[in-house]
Amino acid sequence: MNFSAVLNNVLADAFEKAGYDRSYGKVSVSNRPDLCEYQCNGAMAAAKTYHKAPIQIAEDVVKNLEGNAVFATAEAVKPGFINMNISTAFLSEYCQDMADKAHFGMELPKKKTIIVDYGGPNVAKPLHIGHLRSAIIGESIKRILKFMGNEVIGDTHLGDWGLQIGLIIEELKERKPELTYFDPNFTGAYPEEAPFTISELEAIYPAASAKSKEDPDFMERAHDNTLKLQSGDPACTAIWQHIIRVSVADLKKNYDNLNVSFELWKAESDAQPYIPDMIQSFKDQGIAYLSDGALVIDVAEETDKTEIPPCLVVKSDGASLYATTDLATIIWRMKDYHPDQMIYLADKRQDLHYTQFFRVARKAHMVEEDTKLNFIGFGTMNWKPFIRQPPQNPKKIRISWSVRMTIR
Ligand code: ARG
């Protein structure tokens, strides 16, 4: 019997013995931990029914708790609370019993295949502290689900297909224009060796990102590179492969240090082969339409409390977006693993993105009706990159986070 059921039972018996209905015997974790560990507010509720002072009822019940094995102390306090502390002997016996049983005595639910999408680092960008949360919470969820007997597959879903690659290519071109990748007449094989080290790479991205915000021409060239990569340009593809190789080797080291490991190191780009047919199928099903040159799908539902805008699936220049790769990723996941559930972990500010592409996935029948899609959004931390750039003065660092998670 689970712990709270044991506690409830003891209280229900005590209420019943005192002549009150068992249903009032509900125990909750104390909201005054300075006073007690557990509390029962049932006497207050019972007072109305029995036309008695709540403290009177609480005292009647407490009398019946004398000598019980579960609570070391039980006290009636005004206006009618029952404050309790657990007996250490009972606690140790209960824990020992759990430890002796397979799966801590838990009844295992039916085995499911579950993909947990967590970590979510972006190649070439240093890990942000938010990625630490995704890694740790995701790894914990994965281990718990595995412990419960499920087939669980963890996937990093590397961010390797977006604008950051185009930005890096552009910055690399400015720094090392002599590289063969930038010679339009070059027809030979590109070098095996990466044209940068991880430290250089991590300096390149922030520099490129800063430039793109100030220089619209630079940004446009970065967009062009991204588009070229997404359409299979050999030079962009060769640089992109180097970025991935250098980055992934470094990421693996970091995750190893955290004792986080992934069954799959798949990336956004692994979805690329499925994108053209997927887009065609959205069109064939009549759910996608052009809006200002971009292809969008309506996902608003009548019951929405806030406005859910259409999901953007292809940009007006033909480039894929975050939602495009996430949708196409569902295709290979269903084909290769046929999961009963897919759980995604990311910063909760990405909530809208998940709402939108989950709805598209259902609308376009990309998953079974009973395939569960969950987004676990965690709060933010306001301290930037971790691991590679230790703070100058660690005492000055304040990390704040919100512990609440939204689980849908
Ligand atoms: N790369 C993303 C980020 O840094 C997280 C990816 C989460 N997973 C996903 N399937 N969208 O925010």
Short mmCIF file of C-alpha atoms and ligand atoms in Angstrom, two decimals:
data_model
loop_
_atom_site.label_atom_id
_atom_site.label_comp_id
_atom_site.label_asym_id
_atom_site.label_seq_id
_atom_site.Cartn_x
_atom_site.Cartn_y
_atom_site.Cartn_z
CA MET A 1 0.00 0.00 0.00
CA ASN A 2 1.42 3.39 -0.85
CA PHE A 3 2.54 5.65 1.93
CA SER A 4 -0.30 8.17 1.82
CA ALA A 5 -2.87 5.36 1.68
CA VAL A 6 -1.39 3.90 4.86
CA LEU A 7 -1.65 7.27 6.61
CA ASN A 8 -5.19 7.88 5.34
CA ASN A 9 -6.27 4.48 6.59
CA VAL A 10 -5.05 5.11 10.11
CA LEU A 11 -6.89 8.43 10.22
CA ALA A 12 -10.05 6.99 8.63
CA ASP A 13 -10.10 4.25 11.30
CA ALA A 14 -9.69 6.85 14.04
CA PHE A 15 -12.57 8.98 12.69
CA GLU A 16 -14.79 5.93 12.37
CA LYS A 17 -14.01 4.70 15.87
CA ALA A 18 -15.00 8.12 17.20
CA GLY A 19 -18.33 7.88 15.39
CA TYR A 20 -17.58 10.00 12.33
CA ASP A 21 -17.50 9.10 8.69
CA ARG A 22 -14.25 7.55 7.42
CA SER A 23 -14.08 9.95 4.50
CA TYR A 24 -12.93 12.77 6.80
CA GLY A 25 -9.72 10.92 7.57
CA LYS A 26 -7.53 12.44 4.83
CA VAL A 27 -3.90 13.21 5.53
CA SER A 28 -1.80 15.77 3.69
CA VAL A 29 1.77 16.96 3.94
CA SER A 30 1.88 19.72 6.51
CA ASN A 31 1.93 23.29 5.27
CA ARG A 32 3.59 24.24 8.56
CA PRO A 33 6.66 22.00 8.51
CA ASP A 34 7.92 23.88 11.57
CA LEU A 35 5.03 22.38 13.55
CA CYS A 36 4.54 18.90 12.14
CA GLU A 37 5.16 16.64 9.15
CA TYR A 38 1.57 15.74 8.29
CA GLN A 39 -1.80 17.24 8.99
CA CYS A 40 -5.47 16.33 8.74
CA ASN A 41 -8.12 19.00 8.30
CA GLY A 42 -11.06 16.55 8.34
CA ALA A 43 -12.41 17.80 11.70
CA MET A 44 -13.11 21.18 10.17
CA ALA A 45 -15.15 19.64 7.36
CA ALA A 46 -16.92 17.22 9.74
CA ALA A 47 -17.93 20.08 12.06
CA LYS A 48 -20.60 21.25 9.63
CA THR A 49 -22.17 17.81 9.30
CA TYR A 50 -22.09 16.90 12.98
CA HIS A 51 -22.82 20.41 14.36
CA LYS A 52 -19.91 20.19 16.74
CA ALA A 53 -16.87 22.35 17.40
CA PRO A 54 -14.03 21.19 15.12
CA ILE A 55 -11.59 21.06 18.04
CA GLN A 56 -13.96 18.67 19.85
CA ILE A 57 -13.95 16.32 16.86
CA ALA A 58 -10.17 16.63 16.46
CA GLU A 59 -9.71 15.70 20.13
CA ASP A 60 -12.05 12.70 19.81
CA VAL A 61 -10.03 11.47 16.83
CA VAL A 62 -6.64 12.07 18.44
CA LYS A 63 -7.69 9.89 21.41
CA ASN A 64 -8.08 7.02 18.99
CA LEU A 65 -4.62 7.58 17.59
CA GLU A 66 -2.96 6.80 20.89
CA GLY A 67 -0.71 3.78 20.69
CA ASN A 68 -0.87 3.47 16.89
CA ALA A 69 2.31 2.31 15.17
CA VAL A 70 2.41 4.89 12.38
CA PHE A 71 2.41 8.27 14.12
CA ALA A 72 4.84 9.09 16.89
CA THR A 73 2.83 12.16 17.83
CA ALA A 74 -0.70 13.33 17.09
CA GLU A 75 -2.10 16.53 18.47
CA ALA A 76 -5.38 18.40 18.16
CA VAL A 77 -4.80 22.13 17.72
CA LYS A 78 -7.25 25.01 17.41
CA PRO A 79 -9.41 25.55 15.52
CA GLY A 80 -9.48 21.86 14.65
CA PHE A 81 -6.31 20.69 12.93
CA ILE A 82 -4.70 17.37 13.69
CA ASN A 83 -0.91 17.68 13.53
CA MET A 84 1.16 14.53 13.24
CA ASN A 85 4.71 13.28 13.02
CA ILE A 86 5.68 9.88 11.64
CA SER A 87 7.25 7.26 13.88
CA THR A 88 10.84 6.65 12.80
CA ALA A 89 10.48 2.94 13.54
CA PHE A 90 7.49 2.75 11.20
CA LEU A 91 9.30 4.76 8.54
CA SER A 92 12.37 2.56 8.58
CA GLU A 93 10.24 -0.60 8.47
CA TYR A 94 8.24 0.78 5.55
CA CYS A 95 11.41 1.73 3.63
CA GLN A 96 13.03 -1.63 4.37
CA ASP A 97 9.97 -3.38 3.06
CA MET A 98 10.14 -1.31 -0.14
CA ALA A 99 13.85 -2.04 -0.53
CA ASP A 100 13.21 -5.78 -0.16
CA LYS A 101 10.59 -5.89 -2.89
CA ALA A 102 11.12 -5.93 -6.64
CA HIS A 103 10.53 -2.45 -8.08
CA PHE A 104 10.04 -1.13 -4.54
CA GLY A 105 6.75 -3.01 -4.37
CA MET A 106 5.27 -0.94 -7.17
CA GLU A 107 2.72 -2.48 -9.47
CA LEU A 108 4.11 -2.08 -12.97
CA PRO A 109 1.84 -0.56 -15.60
CA LYS A 110 1.63 -2.12 -19.06
CA LYS A 111 4.96 -1.85 -20.87
CA LYS A 112 5.09 0.99 -23.37
CA THR A 113 7.60 2.23 -25.92
CA ILE A 114 8.49 5.80 -25.08
CA ILE A 115 10.82 8.26 -26.79
CA VAL A 116 12.20 10.96 -24.54
CA ASP A 117 13.52 13.92 -26.52
CA TYR A 118 15.86 15.79 -24.21
CA GLY A 119 19.21 17.51 -24.04
CA GLY A 120 18.51 19.35 -27.29
CA PRO A 121 21.94 20.97 -27.66
CA ASN A 122 22.68 23.02 -30.75
CA VAL A 123 25.88 22.21 -32.59
CA ALA A 124 28.49 24.96 -32.51
CA LYS A 125 26.67 26.94 -29.87
CA PRO A 126 28.03 26.48 -26.36
CA LEU A 127 25.66 24.61 -24.05
CA HIS A 128 23.37 27.06 -22.34
CA ILE A 129 22.49 26.50 -18.72
CA GLY A 130 18.94 25.70 -19.86
CA HIS A 131 20.35 22.67 -21.67
CA LEU A 132 21.64 21.43 -18.31
CA ARG A 133 18.09 21.37 -17.02
CA SER A 134 16.83 19.52 -20.07
CA ALA A 135 19.65 16.99 -19.70
CA ILE A 136 19.13 16.33 -16.01
CA ILE A 137 15.35 16.36 -15.90
CA GLY A 138 15.16 14.33 -19.10
CA GLU A 139 17.67 11.76 -17.92
CA SER A 140 15.72 11.39 -14.65
CA ILE A 141 12.43 10.93 -16.45
CA LYS A 142 14.01 8.41 -18.78
CA ARG A 143 15.45 6.39 -15.89
CA ILE A 144 12.16 6.42 -13.97
CA LEU A 145 10.23 5.25 -17.04
CA LYS A 146 12.81 2.52 -17.66
CA PHE A 147 12.61 1.44 -14.05
CA MET A 148 8.86 1.08 -14.53
CA GLY A 149 9.56 -1.55 -17.17
CA ASN A 150 9.09 0.51 -20.30
CA GLU A 151 11.17 0.44 -23.44
CA VAL A 152 12.58 3.96 -23.34
CA ILE A 153 14.67 5.60 -26.03
CA GLY A 154 16.42 8.87 -25.27
CA ASP A 155 17.21 11.09 -28.25
CA THR A 156 19.28 14.32 -28.17
CA HIS A 157 17.61 15.89 -31.18
CA LEU A 158 20.68 17.91 -32.01
CA GLY A 159 19.98 21.36 -33.39
CA ASP A 160 22.04 21.21 -36.57
CA TRP A 161 19.82 22.48 -39.34
CA GLY A 162 19.02 26.08 -38.60
CA LEU A 163 20.30 29.54 -39.20
CA GLN A 164 23.23 29.06 -36.81
CA ILE A 165 24.96 26.94 -39.46
CA GLY A 166 24.50 29.62 -42.11
CA LEU A 167 25.88 32.21 -39.70
CA ILE A 168 28.95 30.11 -38.94
CA ILE A 169 29.64 29.50 -42.62
CA GLU A 170 29.47 33.24 -43.31
CA GLU A 171 31.75 34.13 -40.40
CA LEU A 172 34.20 31.40 -41.40
CA LYS A 173 34.28 32.84 -44.90
CA GLU A 174 35.17 36.27 -43.52
CA ARG A 175 37.89 34.83 -41.31
CA LYS A 176 39.39 32.35 -43.73
CA PRO A 177 38.36 33.33 -47.28
CA GLU A 178 41.25 31.24 -48.70
CA LEU A 179 39.56 27.94 -47.74
CA THR A 180 38.63 25.75 -50.71
CA TYR A 181 34.98 25.69 -49.57
CA PHE A 182 34.70 29.30 -50.68
CA ASP A 183 36.28 28.84 -54.10
CA PRO A 184 33.36 28.51 -56.54
CA ASN A 185 35.65 26.88 -59.13
CA PHE A 186 36.88 24.15 -56.80
CA THR A 187 35.82 20.71 -57.93
CA GLY A 188 38.04 18.32 -55.92
CA ALA A 189 37.32 16.59 -52.63
CA TYR A 190 37.07 18.83 -49.58
CA PRO A 191 39.65 18.34 -46.79
CA GLU A 192 39.13 15.66 -44.15
CA GLU A 193 40.42 17.89 -41.45
CA ALA A 194 38.10 20.47 -39.86
CA PRO A 195 38.98 24.08 -40.66
CA PHE A 196 38.54 25.03 -36.96
CA THR A 197 38.97 23.71 -33.42
CA ILE A 198 36.12 23.59 -30.90
CA SER A 199 37.42 26.77 -29.25
CA GLU A 200 37.51 28.58 -32.58
CA LEU A 201 34.08 27.28 -33.42
CA GLU A 202 32.67 28.55 -30.17
CA ALA A 203 34.16 31.96 -30.83
CA ILE A 204 32.83 32.00 -34.39
CA TYR A 205 29.17 31.58 -33.52
CA PRO A 206 28.80 34.45 -31.00
CA ALA A 207 30.75 36.75 -33.35
CA ALA A 208 28.50 35.80 -36.28
CA SER A 209 25.37 36.14 -34.21
CA ALA A 210 26.38 39.65 -33.06
CA LYS A 211 27.21 40.71 -36.63
CA SER A 212 23.90 39.42 -37.98
CA LYS A 213 22.04 41.71 -35.60
CA GLU A 214 23.85 44.79 -36.83
CA ASP A 215 24.46 44.01 -40.47
CA PRO A 216 21.39 43.02 -42.54
CA ASP A 217 23.59 42.04 -45.51
CA PHE A 218 25.54 39.61 -43.35
CA MET A 219 22.24 38.18 -42.13
CA GLU A 220 21.00 37.76 -45.67
CA ARG A 221 24.17 35.92 -46.68
CA ALA A 222 23.76 33.67 -43.63
CA HIS A 223 20.20 32.92 -44.71
CA ASP A 224 21.45 32.08 -48.20
CA ASN A 225 24.02 29.68 -46.73
CA THR A 226 21.32 27.99 -44.65
CA LEU A 227 19.16 27.57 -47.69
CA LYS A 228 22.12 26.25 -49.71
CA LEU A 229 22.87 23.71 -46.99
CA GLN A 230 19.23 22.65 -46.90
CA SER A 231 19.30 22.14 -50.65
CA GLY A 232 22.42 19.98 -50.59
CA ASP A 233 25.18 22.39 -51.67
CA PRO A 234 28.46 20.37 -51.44
CA ALA A 235 30.63 23.12 -49.86
CA CYS A 236 28.05 24.05 -47.22
CA THR A 237 27.44 20.37 -46.55
CA ALA A 238 31.17 19.72 -46.08
CA ILE A 239 31.55 22.60 -43.57
CA TRP A 240 28.37 21.51 -41.80
CA GLN A 241 29.77 17.97 -41.38
CA HIS A 242 32.91 19.39 -39.80
CA ILE A 243 30.82 21.53 -37.44
CA ILE A 244 28.88 18.46 -36.34
CA ARG A 245 31.92 16.24 -35.86
CA VAL A 246 33.85 18.80 -33.82
CA SER A 247 30.81 19.80 -31.78
CA VAL A 248 29.46 16.34 -31.05
CA ALA A 249 32.83 15.09 -29.77
CA ASP A 250 32.84 17.99 -27.32
CA LEU A 251 29.19 17.58 -26.34
CA LYS A 252 29.70 13.88 -25.61
CA LYS A 253 32.46 14.75 -23.16
CA ASN A 254 30.20 17.19 -21.37
CA TYR A 255 27.30 14.76 -21.17
CA ASP A 256 29.63 12.01 -19.96
CA ASN A 257 30.68 14.26 -17.10
CA LEU A 258 27.03 14.71 -16.20
CA ASN A 259 26.38 10.98 -16.39
CA VAL A 260 23.79 11.62 -19.06
CA SER A 261 23.68 9.27 -22.02
CA PHE A 262 21.47 9.06 -25.06
CA GLU A 263 20.37 5.95 -26.93
CA LEU A 264 20.14 8.04 -30.08
CA TRP A 265 22.20 10.98 -31.26
CA LYS A 266 19.77 11.96 -33.96
CA ALA A 267 19.60 15.49 -35.25
CA GLU A 268 17.16 17.90 -36.84
CA SER A 269 18.88 17.16 -40.15
CA ASP A 270 17.89 13.47 -39.94
CA ALA A 271 14.38 14.66 -40.68
CA GLN A 272 15.42 16.33 -43.93
CA PRO A 273 14.77 13.35 -46.25
CA TYR A 274 11.15 13.19 -45.04
CA ILE A 275 10.36 16.86 -45.50
CA PRO A 276 9.40 17.03 -49.22
CA ASP A 277 6.88 14.16 -49.03
CA MET A 278 5.52 15.48 -45.76
CA ILE A 279 4.89 18.90 -47.25
CA GLN A 280 3.25 17.31 -50.27
CA SER A 281 1.00 15.30 -48.00
CA PHE A 282 -0.03 18.45 -46.08
CA LYS A 283 -1.02 19.94 -49.43
CA ASP A 284 -2.78 16.78 -50.61
CA GLN A 285 -4.78 16.60 -47.40
CA GLY A 286 -5.84 20.18 -48.02
CA ILE A 287 -4.69 21.42 -44.64
CA ALA A 288 -1.80 23.67 -45.70
CA TYR A 289 -2.20 27.00 -47.44
CA LEU A 290 -0.02 29.92 -48.50
CA SER A 291 0.05 33.00 -46.33
CA ASP A 292 2.39 35.83 -47.39
CA GLY A 293 4.37 33.28 -49.40
CA ALA A 294 4.85 30.93 -46.43
CA LEU A 295 3.10 27.59 -46.07
CA VAL A 296 0.99 27.45 -42.92
CA ILE A 297 -1.50 25.11 -41.24
CA ASP A 298 -4.35 26.27 -39.03
CA VAL A 299 -4.27 24.72 -35.59
CA ALA A 300 -6.61 26.93 -33.53
CA GLU A 301 -9.33 25.08 -31.62
CA GLU A 302 -12.65 26.39 -30.34
CA THR A 303 -11.78 25.70 -26.74
CA ASP A 304 -8.51 27.70 -26.84
CA LYS A 305 -8.28 30.32 -24.14
CA THR A 306 -5.47 32.16 -25.90
CA GLU A 307 -5.06 32.58 -29.63
CA ILE A 308 -3.01 29.80 -31.20
CA PRO A 309 -1.65 31.14 -34.49
CA PRO A 310 -1.21 28.90 -37.55
CA CYS A 311 1.87 26.68 -37.61
CA LEU A 312 4.47 27.89 -40.09
CA VAL A 313 5.80 24.84 -41.96
CA VAL A 314 7.81 26.32 -44.82
CA LYS A 315 9.19 29.84 -44.96
CA SER A 316 8.58 32.05 -47.99
CA ASP A 317 12.16 31.41 -49.19
CA GLY A 318 11.55 27.66 -48.98
CA ALA A 319 13.62 27.11 -45.84
CA SER A 320 12.62 24.64 -43.13
CA LEU A 321 11.80 25.85 -39.67
CA TYR A 322 11.96 24.41 -36.18
CA ALA A 323 8.42 23.04 -36.61
CA THR A 324 9.25 21.51 -40.02
CA THR A 325 12.08 19.38 -38.64
CA ASP A 326 10.14 18.49 -35.50
CA LEU A 327 7.22 17.29 -37.62
CA ALA A 328 9.38 15.31 -40.03
CA THR A 329 11.21 13.78 -37.05
CA ILE A 330 7.89 12.28 -35.97
CA ILE A 331 7.84 10.39 -39.28
CA TRP A 332 11.05 8.43 -38.72
CA ARG A 333 10.25 7.94 -35.04
CA MET A 334 6.89 6.37 -35.90
CA LYS A 335 8.41 4.32 -38.73
CA ASP A 336 11.43 3.00 -36.79
CA TYR A 337 10.10 2.75 -33.23
CA HIS A 338 6.31 3.08 -33.33
CA PRO A 339 6.29 4.69 -29.86
CA ASP A 340 3.19 4.80 -27.64
CA GLN A 341 4.39 8.10 -26.30
CA MET A 342 6.83 10.89 -27.14
CA ILE A 343 7.96 13.20 -24.38
CA TYR A 344 9.78 16.44 -25.17
CA LEU A 345 11.75 18.53 -22.72
CA ALA A 346 12.58 22.16 -23.33
CA ASP A 347 12.33 25.63 -21.90
CA LYS A 348 8.66 26.36 -21.20
CA ARG A 349 8.81 29.47 -23.39
CA GLN A 350 8.72 27.00 -26.29
CA ASP A 351 5.23 25.89 -25.26
CA LEU A 352 3.49 27.39 -28.29
CA HIS A 353 5.84 25.58 -30.68
CA TYR A 354 4.89 22.20 -29.15
CA THR A 355 1.18 23.01 -29.05
CA GLN A 356 1.33 23.92 -32.73
CA PHE A 357 3.29 21.00 -34.09
CA PHE A 358 1.50 18.42 -31.90
CA ARG A 359 -1.77 19.65 -33.37
CA VAL A 360 -0.40 19.47 -36.91
CA ALA A 361 0.83 15.93 -36.26
CA ARG A 362 -2.70 14.90 -35.24
CA LYS A 363 -4.46 16.87 -37.94
CA ALA A 364 -2.23 15.31 -40.60
CA HIS A 365 -2.62 11.82 -39.04
CA MET A 366 1.13 11.45 -38.54
CA VAL A 367 0.59 9.62 -35.23
CA GLU A 368 -1.97 7.09 -34.05
CA GLU A 369 -5.02 8.43 -32.27
CA ASP A 370 -3.75 7.06 -28.97
CA THR A 371 -0.10 8.09 -29.38
CA LYS A 372 0.63 10.41 -26.52
CA LEU A 373 2.58 13.61 -27.20
CA ASN A 374 3.78 15.44 -24.11
CA PHE A 375 5.75 18.57 -23.61
CA ILE A 376 7.50 19.09 -20.29
CA GLY A 377 8.47 22.73 -20.11
CA PHE A 378 10.81 23.79 -17.39
CA GLY A 379 11.53 27.25 -16.02
CA THR A 380 14.40 29.46 -17.02
CA MET A 381 17.74 30.14 -15.47
CA ASN A 382 19.27 33.52 -15.84
CA TRP A 383 22.89 32.69 -16.04
CA LYS A 384 24.36 32.12 -19.48
CA PRO A 385 26.74 29.49 -20.84
CA PHE A 386 28.00 26.82 -18.55
CA ILE A 387 30.95 24.42 -18.56
CA ARG A 388 33.24 26.07 -21.07
CA GLN A 389 33.29 29.55 -19.59
CA PRO A 390 33.55 29.40 -15.82
CA PRO A 391 32.58 32.64 -14.11
CA GLN A 392 35.35 34.98 -13.04
CA ASN A 393 33.97 35.30 -9.58
CA PRO A 394 31.73 32.36 -8.74
CA LYS A 395 30.45 34.07 -5.60
CA LYS A 396 28.80 36.73 -7.70
CA ILE A 397 26.78 34.28 -9.70
CA ARG A 398 23.15 33.94 -8.79
CA ILE A 399 21.25 31.26 -10.52
CA SER A 400 17.54 31.67 -10.28
CA TRP A 401 15.08 29.24 -11.69
CA SER A 402 11.48 28.44 -11.40
CA VAL A 403 10.90 24.95 -10.17
CA ARG A 404 7.40 24.64 -11.55
CA MET A 405 7.11 22.49 -14.60
CA THR A 406 4.23 22.39 -17.00
CA ILE A 407 3.38 18.83 -17.86
CA ARG A 408 0.79 18.19 -20.50
N1 ARG B 1 17.64 22.72 -29.73
C1 ARG B 1 16.51 23.24 -29.00
C2 ARG B 1 16.94 24.42 -28.11
O1 ARG B 1 18.11 24.62 -27.89
C3 ARG B 1 15.85 22.20 -28.14
C4 ARG B 1 15.33 21.00 -28.87
C5 ARG B 1 14.21 20.33 -28.14
N2 ARG B 1 13.62 19.21 -28.86
C6 ARG B 1 12.82 19.32 -29.91
N3 ARG B 1 12.39 18.20 -30.50
N4 ARG B 1 12.38 20.47 -30.35
O2 ARG B 1 16.10 25.14 -27.64
#
